[in-house]
Amino acid sequence: MAGLRLENLRKKFGAIEIIKGVDLDISDGEFVVFVGPSGCGKSTLLRMIAGLEDITAGDLFIDGARCNEMEPRERGIAMVFQSYALYPHLSVFDNMSFGLTLDRRPKAEIEARVREAARILKLEELLHRRPAQLSGGQRQRVAIGRAIVRKPSVFLFDEPLSNLDAALRMDMRMEIARLHKELGATMIYVTHDQVEAMTLADKIVVLDGGKVQQVGAPIELYKKPANRFVAGFIGSPKMNFLDVTVTRVADGSAQVESPSVAPVAVQASGFAAGDRAVLGVRPQALRDGGATALGSIKGHVSLVERLGHETIVSLDTASGERALAAIPQDATYEPGSAVTFGFDPGAAHLFAA
Ligand SMILES: Nc1ncnc2c1ncn2[C@@H]1O[C@H](COP(=O)(O)OP(=O)(O)OP(=O)(O)O)[C@@H](O)[C@H]1O
Ligand SMILES: [Mg+2]
């Protein structure tokens, strides 16, 4: 088992800096999820930790030891790739034992480790099959099994479930959560999937442009995003952002309004009357009817998506902006009709324009 420490980690490809000084502490046994837009450097950072990319500057510590120059095999790390990367001509057993055979481990030990991994991953019946004879989810489990047999102290997962259909993803997500409990190993996991990030992580790291934007527990990031980027990235559908003007400030709050947002006081500091600002309200915070709510947004319905358990209403506001409301039941709205959605100001955020 091992913790990790990244100190001002940097990576350049030629003249272009891709990872721009990442500091991060990961405790022994922690489940850390990296999220961020495509191209922000998630895979690069994972590959630097694995030793598959060299580190341009900064220091990487695993279990207290600096290992910038250490060979990948010596780092006690195993990586699971999105593409599985299984050997098609080898059986499941041989795919899983491949690394151990290369390491010249005794035959009995290899046999025992593969059987144990197969038990954990429910692959015992499939050990003689070739990858082509497996479903996508089974192949993914073999790729994870190949990592488990090496008994790494740190697992790195790069979008391991993105090739699977929705139902299988959910099964595998639960498997991975169970695996983390059973093995107690440190896990670093890259994903684009909001639900995976929110449910698996002890800690989420939000990256953008090669820099850490915020690190925290999933709910902390959801409720207290440090900036507009994190606010827009965590949560689905995305948080609504509406241009507003600050009309009054008081201790710890600012009153804002716009042609579509009725005057409302929101918790905020660092604003002055007359400032332009951006009001952030999650679609789930919007409720039909403005009368009883303390904040409200008005506009015309442009699109209604009825999902059964919830209804997503798109609103064209009087200020010419688009806002989404997620109503937690089936509801009907006439496109073109005027509506007002209310919200609790306690659930709203204010960002600098
Ligand atoms: N070997 C390389 N040479 C030059 N540039 C590279 C190399 N590998 C990655 N990059 C660039 O580094 C940036 C980060 O890539 P990376 O693969 O880490 O992104 P990512 O966050 O994993 O994205 P995605 O979500 O699409 O997988 C990209 O702009 C990419 O083009
Ligand atoms: Mg990637």
mmCIF file of C-alpha atoms and ligand atoms in Angstrom:
data_model
loop_
_atom_site.group_PDB
_atom_site.id
_atom_site.type_symbol
_atom_site.label_atom_id
_atom_site.label_comp_id
_atom_site.label_asym_id
_atom_site.label_seq_id
_atom_site.Cartn_x
_atom_site.Cartn_y
_atom_site.Cartn_z
ATOM 1 C CA MET A 1 0.000 0.000 0.000
ATOM 2 C CA ALA A 2 1.264 3.469 -0.751
ATOM 3 C CA GLY A 3 0.425 7.138 -0.752
ATOM 4 C CA LEU A 4 1.599 9.524 -3.467
ATOM 5 C CA ARG A 5 2.834 13.079 -3.514
ATOM 6 C CA LEU A 6 3.095 15.227 -6.641
ATOM 7 C CA GLU A 7 5.164 18.376 -6.235
ATOM 8 C CA ASN A 8 5.018 21.038 -8.941
ATOM 9 C CA LEU A 9 4.905 18.320 -11.594
ATOM 10 C CA ARG A 10 5.446 19.580 -15.153
ATOM 11 C CA LYS A 11 5.483 17.993 -18.603
ATOM 12 C CA LYS A 12 6.547 19.491 -21.901
ATOM 13 C CA PHE A 13 6.082 17.897 -25.316
ATOM 14 C CA GLY A 14 8.653 19.848 -27.351
ATOM 15 C CA ALA A 15 8.146 23.514 -26.521
ATOM 16 C CA ILE A 16 4.557 23.093 -25.347
ATOM 17 C CA GLU A 17 3.905 22.720 -21.645
ATOM 18 C CA ILE A 18 0.985 20.320 -21.127
ATOM 19 C CA ILE A 19 1.156 19.775 -17.360
ATOM 20 C CA LYS A 20 1.749 23.140 -15.718
ATOM 21 C CA GLY A 21 2.778 22.566 -12.135
ATOM 22 C CA VAL A 22 0.528 20.041 -10.387
ATOM 23 C CA ASP A 23 0.672 19.675 -6.589
ATOM 24 C CA LEU A 24 -1.304 16.828 -5.089
ATOM 25 C CA ASP A 25 -1.318 14.582 -2.034
ATOM 26 C CA ILE A 26 -2.952 11.173 -2.259
ATOM 27 C CA SER A 27 -3.277 9.136 0.927
ATOM 28 C CA ASP A 28 -2.654 5.430 1.179
ATOM 29 C CA GLY A 29 -5.838 3.598 0.162
ATOM 30 C CA GLU A 30 -7.565 6.682 -1.204
ATOM 31 C CA PHE A 31 -9.764 6.581 -4.336
ATOM 32 C CA VAL A 32 -8.917 9.665 -6.377
ATOM 33 C CA VAL A 33 -10.728 10.602 -9.585
ATOM 34 C CA PHE A 34 -9.263 12.941 -12.230
ATOM 35 C CA VAL A 35 -11.826 14.807 -14.328
ATOM 36 C CA GLY A 36 -11.486 17.585 -16.879
ATOM 37 C CA PRO A 37 -12.200 18.405 -20.518
ATOM 38 C CA SER A 38 -10.614 16.441 -23.358
ATOM 39 C CA GLY A 39 -6.960 17.376 -23.813
ATOM 40 C CA CYS A 40 -6.500 18.875 -20.331
ATOM 41 C CA GLY A 41 -3.736 16.370 -19.496
ATOM 42 C CA LYS A 42 -5.438 13.602 -17.463
ATOM 43 C CA SER A 43 -3.860 10.690 -19.343
ATOM 44 C CA THR A 44 -0.503 12.443 -19.491
ATOM 45 C CA LEU A 45 -0.499 12.901 -15.712
ATOM 46 C CA LEU A 46 -1.456 9.250 -15.195
ATOM 47 C CA ARG A 47 1.295 8.113 -17.572
ATOM 48 C CA MET A 48 3.844 10.265 -15.710
ATOM 49 C CA ILE A 49 2.848 8.565 -12.452
ATOM 50 C CA ALA A 50 3.127 5.144 -14.131
ATOM 51 C CA GLY A 51 6.562 5.994 -15.546
ATOM 52 C CA LEU A 52 5.401 5.764 -19.181
ATOM 53 C CA GLU A 53 6.216 9.469 -19.756
ATOM 54 C CA ASP A 54 9.231 11.218 -18.245
ATOM 55 C CA ILE A 55 8.757 14.085 -15.867
ATOM 56 C CA THR A 56 10.060 17.407 -17.262
ATOM 57 C CA ALA A 57 10.232 19.130 -13.860
ATOM 58 C CA GLY A 58 8.983 18.670 -10.303
ATOM 59 C CA ASP A 59 9.015 15.590 -8.096
ATOM 60 C CA LEU A 60 6.958 12.433 -7.792
ATOM 61 C CA PHE A 61 7.000 10.515 -4.499
ATOM 62 C CA ILE A 62 5.480 7.078 -4.037
ATOM 63 C CA ASP A 63 5.366 5.794 -0.483
ATOM 64 C CA GLY A 64 7.748 8.600 0.511
ATOM 65 C CA ALA A 65 10.447 7.737 -2.049
ATOM 66 C CA ARG A 66 11.261 10.052 -4.960
ATOM 67 C CA CYS A 67 10.763 8.017 -8.117
ATOM 68 C CA ASN A 68 11.063 10.391 -11.087
ATOM 69 C CA GLU A 69 13.698 8.166 -12.672
ATOM 70 C CA MET A 70 12.437 4.802 -11.419
ATOM 71 C CA GLU A 71 11.506 2.154 -14.020
ATOM 72 C CA PRO A 72 7.742 1.582 -14.419
ATOM 73 C CA ARG A 73 8.023 -2.029 -13.209
ATOM 74 C CA GLU A 74 9.713 -0.930 -9.991
ATOM 75 C CA ARG A 75 7.016 1.560 -8.994
ATOM 76 C CA GLY A 76 4.513 -0.943 -7.597
ATOM 77 C CA ILE A 77 1.889 0.452 -9.961
ATOM 78 C CA ALA A 78 -0.436 -1.250 -12.425
ATOM 79 C CA MET A 79 -2.359 0.578 -15.127
ATOM 80 C CA VAL A 80 -5.649 -0.405 -16.766
ATOM 81 C CA PHE A 81 -6.142 1.173 -20.186
ATOM 82 C CA GLN A 82 -9.360 2.152 -21.926
ATOM 83 C CA SER A 83 -8.486 -0.120 -24.866
ATOM 84 C CA TYR A 84 -7.957 -3.200 -22.571
ATOM 85 C CA ALA A 85 -4.827 -4.091 -24.634
ATOM 86 C CA LEU A 86 -5.284 -7.868 -24.252
ATOM 87 C CA TYR A 87 -3.235 -10.378 -26.299
ATOM 88 C CA PRO A 88 -5.776 -11.900 -28.719
ATOM 89 C CA HIS A 89 -3.905 -15.201 -29.188
ATOM 90 C CA LEU A 90 -3.574 -15.886 -25.436
ATOM 91 C CA SER A 91 -6.187 -17.349 -23.095
ATOM 92 C CA VAL A 92 -7.628 -15.347 -20.222
ATOM 93 C CA PHE A 93 -5.301 -17.220 -17.862
ATOM 94 C CA ASP A 94 -2.226 -16.460 -19.998
ATOM 95 C CA ASN A 95 -3.229 -12.823 -20.429
ATOM 96 C CA MET A 96 -3.474 -12.462 -16.670
ATOM 97 C CA SER A 97 -0.260 -14.360 -15.896
ATOM 98 C CA PHE A 98 1.819 -12.750 -18.669
ATOM 99 C CA GLY A 99 3.557 -10.121 -16.517
ATOM 100 C CA LEU A 100 4.287 -12.602 -13.725
ATOM 101 C CA THR A 101 5.798 -15.057 -16.204
ATOM 102 C CA LEU A 102 8.048 -12.293 -17.543
ATOM 103 C CA ASP A 103 9.074 -11.603 -13.952
ATOM 104 C CA ARG A 104 9.965 -15.352 -13.648
ATOM 105 C CA ARG A 105 7.727 -15.897 -10.634
ATOM 106 C CA PRO A 106 7.421 -19.553 -9.491
ATOM 107 C CA LYS A 107 4.692 -21.486 -11.330
ATOM 108 C CA ALA A 108 2.702 -22.299 -8.197
ATOM 109 C CA GLU A 109 2.638 -18.651 -7.165
ATOM 110 C CA ILE A 110 1.465 -17.554 -10.633
ATOM 111 C CA GLU A 111 -1.305 -20.162 -10.544
ATOM 112 C CA ALA A 112 -2.418 -19.037 -7.069
ATOM 113 C CA ARG A 113 -2.433 -15.333 -7.926
ATOM 114 C CA VAL A 114 -4.390 -15.798 -11.153
ATOM 115 C CA ARG A 115 -6.955 -18.032 -9.374
ATOM 116 C CA GLU A 116 -7.349 -15.435 -6.643
ATOM 117 C CA ALA A 117 -7.835 -12.568 -9.127
ATOM 118 C CA ALA A 118 -10.277 -14.719 -11.126
ATOM 119 C CA ARG A 119 -12.261 -15.354 -7.937
ATOM 120 C CA ILE A 120 -12.428 -11.637 -7.089
ATOM 121 C CA LEU A 121 -13.508 -10.758 -10.634
ATOM 122 C CA LYS A 122 -15.785 -13.775 -11.168
ATOM 123 C CA LEU A 123 -13.729 -14.993 -14.144
ATOM 124 C CA GLU A 124 -13.104 -18.548 -12.881
ATOM 125 C CA GLU A 125 -15.253 -20.176 -15.585
ATOM 126 C CA LEU A 126 -13.607 -18.190 -18.366
ATOM 127 C CA LEU A 127 -9.887 -18.776 -17.784
ATOM 128 C CA HIS A 128 -9.445 -21.009 -20.860
ATOM 129 C CA ARG A 129 -11.200 -18.636 -23.293
ATOM 130 C CA ARG A 130 -9.597 -16.220 -25.750
ATOM 131 C CA PRO A 131 -10.475 -12.470 -25.630
ATOM 132 C CA ALA A 132 -12.534 -12.775 -28.847
ATOM 133 C CA GLN A 133 -14.854 -15.193 -27.004
ATOM 134 C CA LEU A 134 -15.632 -12.663 -24.253
ATOM 135 C CA SER A 135 -18.126 -9.814 -23.888
ATOM 136 C CA GLY A 136 -16.871 -6.254 -23.474
ATOM 137 C CA GLY A 137 -17.438 -6.330 -19.727
ATOM 138 C CA GLN A 138 -15.607 -9.660 -19.387
ATOM 139 C CA ARG A 139 -12.647 -8.315 -21.373
ATOM 140 C CA GLN A 140 -12.557 -5.291 -19.107
ATOM 141 C CA ARG A 141 -12.476 -7.598 -16.078
ATOM 142 C CA VAL A 142 -9.543 -9.520 -17.593
ATOM 143 C CA ALA A 143 -7.682 -6.212 -18.058
ATOM 144 C CA ILE A 144 -8.313 -5.414 -14.392
ATOM 145 C CA GLY A 145 -7.308 -8.983 -13.436
ATOM 146 C CA ARG A 146 -3.986 -8.539 -15.197
ATOM 147 C CA ALA A 147 -3.398 -5.530 -12.927
ATOM 148 C CA ILE A 148 -4.561 -7.308 -9.751
ATOM 149 C CA VAL A 149 -2.210 -10.309 -10.102
ATOM 150 C CA ARG A 150 0.772 -7.981 -9.852
ATOM 151 C CA LYS A 151 -0.417 -6.928 -6.372
ATOM 152 C CA PRO A 152 0.313 -3.273 -7.044
ATOM 153 C CA SER A 153 0.071 -0.764 -4.227
ATOM 154 C CA VAL A 154 -1.385 1.774 -6.673
ATOM 155 C CA PHE A 155 -3.893 1.139 -9.473
ATOM 156 C CA LEU A 156 -4.196 3.606 -12.343
ATOM 157 C CA PHE A 157 -7.371 3.459 -14.445
ATOM 158 C CA ASP A 158 -7.676 5.517 -17.644
ATOM 159 C CA GLU A 159 -11.391 5.661 -18.547
ATOM 160 C CA PRO A 160 -11.731 1.899 -18.101
ATOM 161 C CA LEU A 161 -15.483 1.750 -18.688
ATOM 162 C CA SER A 162 -15.980 4.123 -21.596
ATOM 163 C CA ASN A 163 -16.351 1.330 -24.185
ATOM 164 C CA LEU A 164 -19.206 -0.335 -22.305
ATOM 165 C CA ASP A 165 -22.953 0.189 -22.616
ATOM 166 C CA ALA A 166 -24.879 1.988 -19.862
ATOM 167 C CA ALA A 167 -26.066 -1.107 -17.969
ATOM 168 C CA LEU A 168 -22.646 -2.767 -18.011
ATOM 169 C CA ARG A 169 -20.975 0.462 -16.919
ATOM 170 C CA MET A 170 -23.180 0.522 -13.863
ATOM 171 C CA ASP A 171 -22.323 -3.109 -13.012
ATOM 172 C CA MET A 172 -18.610 -2.490 -13.506
ATOM 173 C CA ARG A 173 -18.752 0.722 -11.491
ATOM 174 C CA MET A 174 -20.071 -1.283 -8.557
ATOM 175 C CA GLU A 175 -17.420 -3.966 -9.148
ATOM 176 C CA ILE A 176 -14.683 -1.369 -9.002
ATOM 177 C CA ALA A 177 -16.087 0.117 -5.789
ATOM 178 C CA ARG A 178 -16.174 -3.403 -4.292
ATOM 179 C CA LEU A 179 -12.653 -4.109 -5.529
ATOM 180 C CA HIS A 180 -11.383 -0.957 -3.851
ATOM 181 C CA LYS A 181 -12.945 -2.052 -0.545
ATOM 182 C CA GLU A 182 -11.645 -5.603 -0.846
ATOM 183 C CA LEU A 183 -8.068 -4.718 -1.873
ATOM 184 C CA GLY A 184 -7.707 -1.471 0.073
ATOM 185 C CA ALA A 185 -5.230 -0.237 -2.572
ATOM 186 C CA THR A 186 -4.730 3.362 -3.652
ATOM 187 C CA MET A 187 -6.626 4.013 -6.888
ATOM 188 C CA ILE A 188 -6.368 6.865 -9.366
ATOM 189 C CA TYR A 189 -9.158 6.859 -11.906
ATOM 190 C CA VAL A 190 -9.734 9.041 -14.968
ATOM 191 C CA THR A 191 -13.274 9.425 -16.239
ATOM 192 C CA HIS A 192 -15.617 11.671 -18.229
ATOM 193 C CA ASP A 193 -18.603 10.190 -16.450
ATOM 194 C CA GLN A 194 -20.160 12.427 -13.789
ATOM 195 C CA VAL A 195 -21.788 9.550 -11.960
ATOM 196 C CA GLU A 196 -18.565 7.515 -11.790
ATOM 197 C CA ALA A 197 -16.697 10.540 -10.451
ATOM 198 C CA MET A 198 -19.326 11.401 -7.843
ATOM 199 C CA THR A 199 -19.894 7.832 -6.604
ATOM 200 C CA LEU A 200 -16.414 6.280 -6.680
ATOM 201 C CA ALA A 201 -14.223 9.135 -5.487
ATOM 202 C CA ASP A 202 -13.051 9.885 -1.995
ATOM 203 C CA LYS A 203 -11.537 12.911 -3.654
ATOM 204 C CA ILE A 204 -12.042 14.484 -7.094
ATOM 205 C CA VAL A 205 -9.289 16.456 -8.837
ATOM 206 C CA VAL A 206 -10.651 18.855 -11.463
ATOM 207 C CA LEU A 207 -8.050 19.665 -14.129
ATOM 208 C CA ASP A 208 -8.164 22.291 -16.852
ATOM 209 C CA GLY A 209 -5.349 23.261 -19.200
ATOM 210 C CA GLY A 210 -2.796 21.204 -17.272
ATOM 211 C CA LYS A 211 -3.574 22.855 -13.939
ATOM 212 C CA VAL A 212 -5.547 21.752 -10.905
ATOM 213 C CA GLN A 213 -8.711 23.856 -10.560
ATOM 214 C CA GLN A 214 -9.996 22.286 -7.342
ATOM 215 C CA VAL A 215 -9.486 19.216 -5.174
ATOM 216 C CA GLY A 216 -12.119 17.994 -2.752
ATOM 217 C CA ALA A 217 -14.774 15.492 -1.762
ATOM 218 C CA PRO A 218 -17.426 15.095 -4.510
ATOM 219 C CA ILE A 219 -20.199 16.826 -2.546
ATOM 220 C CA GLU A 220 -17.883 19.649 -1.535
ATOM 221 C CA LEU A 221 -17.115 20.341 -5.208
ATOM 222 C CA TYR A 222 -20.800 20.148 -6.082
ATOM 223 C CA LYS A 223 -21.938 22.472 -3.322
ATOM 224 C CA LYS A 224 -18.947 24.799 -3.070
ATOM 225 C CA PRO A 225 -17.233 25.026 -6.453
ATOM 226 C CA ALA A 226 -14.133 27.225 -6.172
ATOM 227 C CA ASN A 227 -14.717 28.914 -9.519
ATOM 228 C CA ARG A 228 -16.977 29.057 -12.515
ATOM 229 C CA PHE A 229 -15.043 26.359 -14.357
ATOM 230 C CA VAL A 230 -15.591 23.790 -11.598
ATOM 231 C CA ALA A 231 -19.211 24.927 -11.186
ATOM 232 C CA GLY A 232 -19.852 24.265 -14.876
ATOM 233 C CA PHE A 233 -17.931 21.006 -14.974
ATOM 234 C CA ILE A 234 -19.344 19.162 -11.963
ATOM 235 C CA GLY A 235 -23.062 18.383 -12.216
ATOM 236 C CA SER A 236 -25.366 17.346 -15.046
ATOM 237 C CA PRO A 237 -27.086 19.027 -16.784
ATOM 238 C CA LYS A 238 -24.528 21.806 -16.460
ATOM 239 C CA MET A 239 -25.141 24.728 -14.092
ATOM 240 C CA ASN A 240 -27.015 27.700 -15.643
ATOM 241 C CA PHE A 241 -24.983 30.902 -15.877
ATOM 242 C CA LEU A 242 -26.866 34.180 -16.224
ATOM 243 C CA ASP A 243 -25.402 37.669 -16.621
ATOM 244 C CA VAL A 244 -26.592 39.958 -13.835
ATOM 245 C CA THR A 245 -25.820 43.379 -12.372
ATOM 246 C CA VAL A 246 -24.994 43.890 -8.696
ATOM 247 C CA THR A 247 -27.393 46.504 -7.340
ATOM 248 C CA ARG A 248 -26.512 46.471 -3.650
ATOM 249 C CA VAL A 249 -23.972 44.788 -1.363
ATOM 250 C CA ALA A 250 -24.251 43.948 2.315
ATOM 251 C CA ASP A 251 -22.038 41.982 4.678
ATOM 252 C CA GLY A 252 -21.487 38.630 2.952
ATOM 253 C CA SER A 253 -24.157 39.078 0.305
ATOM 254 C CA ALA A 254 -24.846 40.843 -2.972
ATOM 255 C CA GLN A 255 -28.191 41.726 -4.481
ATOM 256 C CA VAL A 256 -28.312 41.046 -8.193
ATOM 257 C CA GLU A 257 -30.834 41.385 -11.028
ATOM 258 C CA SER A 258 -31.249 41.323 -14.806
ATOM 259 C CA PRO A 259 -34.157 41.680 -17.232
ATOM 260 C CA SER A 260 -34.928 37.981 -16.617
ATOM 261 C CA VAL A 261 -33.756 37.558 -12.999
ATOM 262 C CA ALA A 262 -35.873 39.240 -10.298
ATOM 263 C CA PRO A 263 -33.814 41.078 -7.613
ATOM 264 C CA VAL A 264 -32.334 38.520 -5.238
ATOM 265 C CA ALA A 265 -29.651 38.569 -2.514
ATOM 266 C CA VAL A 266 -27.013 35.854 -2.901
ATOM 267 C CA GLN A 267 -24.155 34.915 -0.561
ATOM 268 C CA ALA A 268 -21.038 36.486 -2.038
ATOM 269 C CA SER A 269 -18.091 38.685 -1.205
ATOM 270 C CA GLY A 270 -15.750 40.876 -3.218
ATOM 271 C CA PHE A 271 -18.474 42.561 -5.283
ATOM 272 C CA ALA A 272 -19.474 46.248 -5.431
ATOM 273 C CA ALA A 273 -22.725 47.883 -6.514
ATOM 274 C CA GLY A 274 -22.673 48.397 -10.295
ATOM 275 C CA ASP A 275 -20.443 45.342 -10.979
ATOM 276 C CA ARG A 276 -21.413 42.927 -13.692
ATOM 277 C CA ALA A 277 -21.484 39.346 -12.372
ATOM 278 C CA VAL A 278 -22.595 35.837 -13.336
ATOM 279 C CA LEU A 279 -25.324 34.099 -11.355
ATOM 280 C CA GLY A 280 -25.004 30.301 -11.227
ATOM 281 C CA VAL A 281 -28.097 28.173 -10.566
ATOM 282 C CA ARG A 282 -28.222 24.413 -11.075
ATOM 283 C CA PRO A 283 -31.087 23.073 -13.227
ATOM 284 C CA GLN A 284 -32.127 20.927 -10.234
ATOM 285 C CA ALA A 285 -32.465 24.054 -8.060
ATOM 286 C CA LEU A 286 -35.161 25.540 -10.328
ATOM 287 C CA ARG A 287 -38.799 24.945 -9.431
ATOM 288 C CA ASP A 288 -41.963 25.767 -11.286
ATOM 289 C CA GLY A 289 -43.537 29.033 -10.066
ATOM 290 C CA GLY A 290 -41.842 32.134 -8.766
ATOM 291 C CA ALA A 291 -44.365 33.321 -6.191
ATOM 292 C CA THR A 292 -43.178 31.489 -3.094
ATOM 293 C CA ALA A 293 -39.504 31.330 -4.028
ATOM 294 C CA LEU A 294 -37.100 34.093 -3.118
ATOM 295 C CA GLY A 295 -35.365 34.104 -6.471
ATOM 296 C CA SER A 296 -36.887 33.736 -9.911
ATOM 297 C CA ILE A 297 -36.032 33.525 -13.575
ATOM 298 C CA LYS A 298 -38.575 34.199 -16.291
ATOM 299 C CA GLY A 299 -38.652 33.347 -19.955
ATOM 300 C CA HIS A 300 -40.341 31.292 -22.643
ATOM 301 C CA VAL A 301 -40.248 27.525 -22.989
ATOM 302 C CA SER A 302 -38.203 26.531 -26.035
ATOM 303 C CA LEU A 303 -37.843 22.759 -25.590
ATOM 304 C CA VAL A 304 -39.281 20.097 -23.286
ATOM 305 C CA GLU A 305 -37.602 16.718 -22.732
ATOM 306 C CA ARG A 306 -39.835 14.265 -20.859
ATOM 307 C CA LEU A 307 -37.684 11.476 -19.409
ATOM 308 C CA GLY A 308 -40.432 9.952 -17.256
ATOM 309 C CA HIS A 309 -38.842 10.458 -13.858
ATOM 310 C CA GLU A 310 -37.880 14.030 -14.679
ATOM 311 C CA THR A 311 -38.564 16.741 -17.211
ATOM 312 C CA ILE A 312 -35.865 18.997 -18.625
ATOM 313 C CA VAL A 313 -37.298 22.347 -19.667
ATOM 314 C CA SER A 314 -35.218 24.741 -21.800
ATOM 315 C CA LEU A 315 -36.033 28.351 -21.283
ATOM 316 C CA ASP A 316 -35.188 31.342 -23.483
ATOM 317 C CA THR A 317 -34.894 34.181 -20.986
ATOM 318 C CA ALA A 318 -35.855 37.808 -21.542
ATOM 319 C CA SER A 319 -32.111 38.601 -21.668
ATOM 320 C CA GLY A 320 -31.666 36.237 -24.621
ATOM 321 C CA GLU A 321 -29.920 33.533 -22.592
ATOM 322 C CA ARG A 322 -30.679 29.830 -22.316
ATOM 323 C CA ALA A 323 -31.484 28.202 -18.961
ATOM 324 C CA LEU A 324 -32.405 24.597 -18.139
ATOM 325 C CA ALA A 325 -34.721 23.457 -15.371
ATOM 326 C CA ALA A 326 -34.776 19.816 -14.231
ATOM 327 C CA ILE A 327 -38.245 19.192 -12.791
ATOM 328 C CA PRO A 328 -38.199 15.979 -10.699
ATOM 329 C CA GLN A 329 -41.372 14.462 -12.210
ATOM 330 C CA ASP A 330 -43.160 14.123 -15.500
ATOM 331 C CA ALA A 331 -44.658 17.467 -16.491
ATOM 332 C CA THR A 332 -46.046 19.065 -19.649
ATOM 333 C CA TYR A 333 -45.134 22.521 -20.907
ATOM 334 C CA GLU A 334 -46.280 24.167 -24.093
ATOM 335 C CA PRO A 335 -43.337 25.356 -26.224
ATOM 336 C CA GLY A 336 -43.551 29.145 -26.525
ATOM 337 C CA SER A 337 -45.463 29.626 -23.269
ATOM 338 C CA ALA A 338 -44.252 32.127 -20.670
ATOM 339 C CA VAL A 339 -42.987 30.563 -17.421
ATOM 340 C CA THR A 340 -41.295 31.627 -14.196
ATOM 341 C CA PHE A 341 -38.984 29.277 -12.338
ATOM 342 C CA GLY A 342 -38.133 29.965 -8.701
ATOM 343 C CA PHE A 343 -35.018 29.038 -6.731
ATOM 344 C CA ASP A 344 -33.685 29.166 -3.208
ATOM 345 C CA PRO A 345 -30.969 31.885 -3.131
ATOM 346 C CA GLY A 346 -29.025 29.647 -0.737
ATOM 347 C CA ALA A 347 -28.461 27.249 -3.642
ATOM 348 C CA ALA A 348 -27.248 29.989 -6.021
ATOM 349 C CA HIS A 349 -23.650 31.024 -6.704
ATOM 350 C CA LEU A 350 -22.166 34.317 -7.818
ATOM 351 C CA PHE A 351 -19.051 34.534 -9.993
ATOM 352 C CA ALA A 352 -17.060 37.458 -11.330
ATOM 353 C CA ALA A 353 -18.072 38.371 -14.909
HETATM 354 N N1 LIG B 1 3.229 12.341 -27.169
HETATM 355 C C1 LIG B 1 2.688 13.553 -27.300
HETATM 356 N N2 LIG B 1 3.282 14.512 -28.038
HETATM 357 C C2 LIG B 1 2.758 15.752 -28.147
HETATM 358 N N3 LIG B 1 1.610 16.152 -27.540
HETATM 359 C C3 LIG B 1 0.959 15.239 -26.802
HETATM 360 C C4 LIG B 1 1.456 13.904 -26.629
HETATM 361 N N4 LIG B 1 0.608 13.231 -25.822
HETATM 362 C C5 LIG B 1 -0.369 14.106 -25.518
HETATM 363 N N5 LIG B 1 -0.157 15.307 -26.083
HETATM 364 C C6 LIG B 1 -1.007 16.505 -25.945
HETATM 365 O O1 LIG B 1 -1.140 16.765 -24.560
HETATM 366 C C7 LIG B 1 -2.451 17.249 -24.272
HETATM 367 C C8 LIG B 1 -3.037 16.409 -23.155
HETATM 368 O O2 LIG B 1 -3.289 15.099 -23.628
HETATM 369 P P1 LIG B 1 -3.933 13.982 -22.727
HETATM 370 O O3 LIG B 1 -3.976 12.741 -23.524
HETATM 371 O O4 LIG B 1 -3.230 13.945 -21.434
HETATM 372 O O5 LIG B 1 -5.397 14.578 -22.515
HETATM 373 P P2 LIG B 1 -6.628 13.959 -21.714
HETATM 374 O O6 LIG B 1 -6.990 14.922 -20.640
HETATM 375 O O7 LIG B 1 -6.338 12.558 -21.319
HETATM 376 O O8 LIG B 1 -7.779 14.001 -22.826
HETATM 377 P P3 LIG B 1 -8.951 12.925 -23.165
HETATM 378 O O9 LIG B 1 -10.043 13.228 -22.187
HETATM 379 O O10 LIG B 1 -9.345 13.311 -24.562
HETATM 380 O O11 LIG B 1 -8.373 11.556 -23.060
HETATM 381 C C9 LIG B 1 -3.222 17.205 -25.575
HETATM 382 O O12 LIG B 1 -3.258 18.506 -26.096
HETATM 383 C C10 LIG B 1 -2.413 16.275 -26.432
HETATM 384 O O13 LIG B 1 -2.553 16.624 -27.783
HETATM 385 MG MG MG B 2 -7.063 10.673 -21.924
#
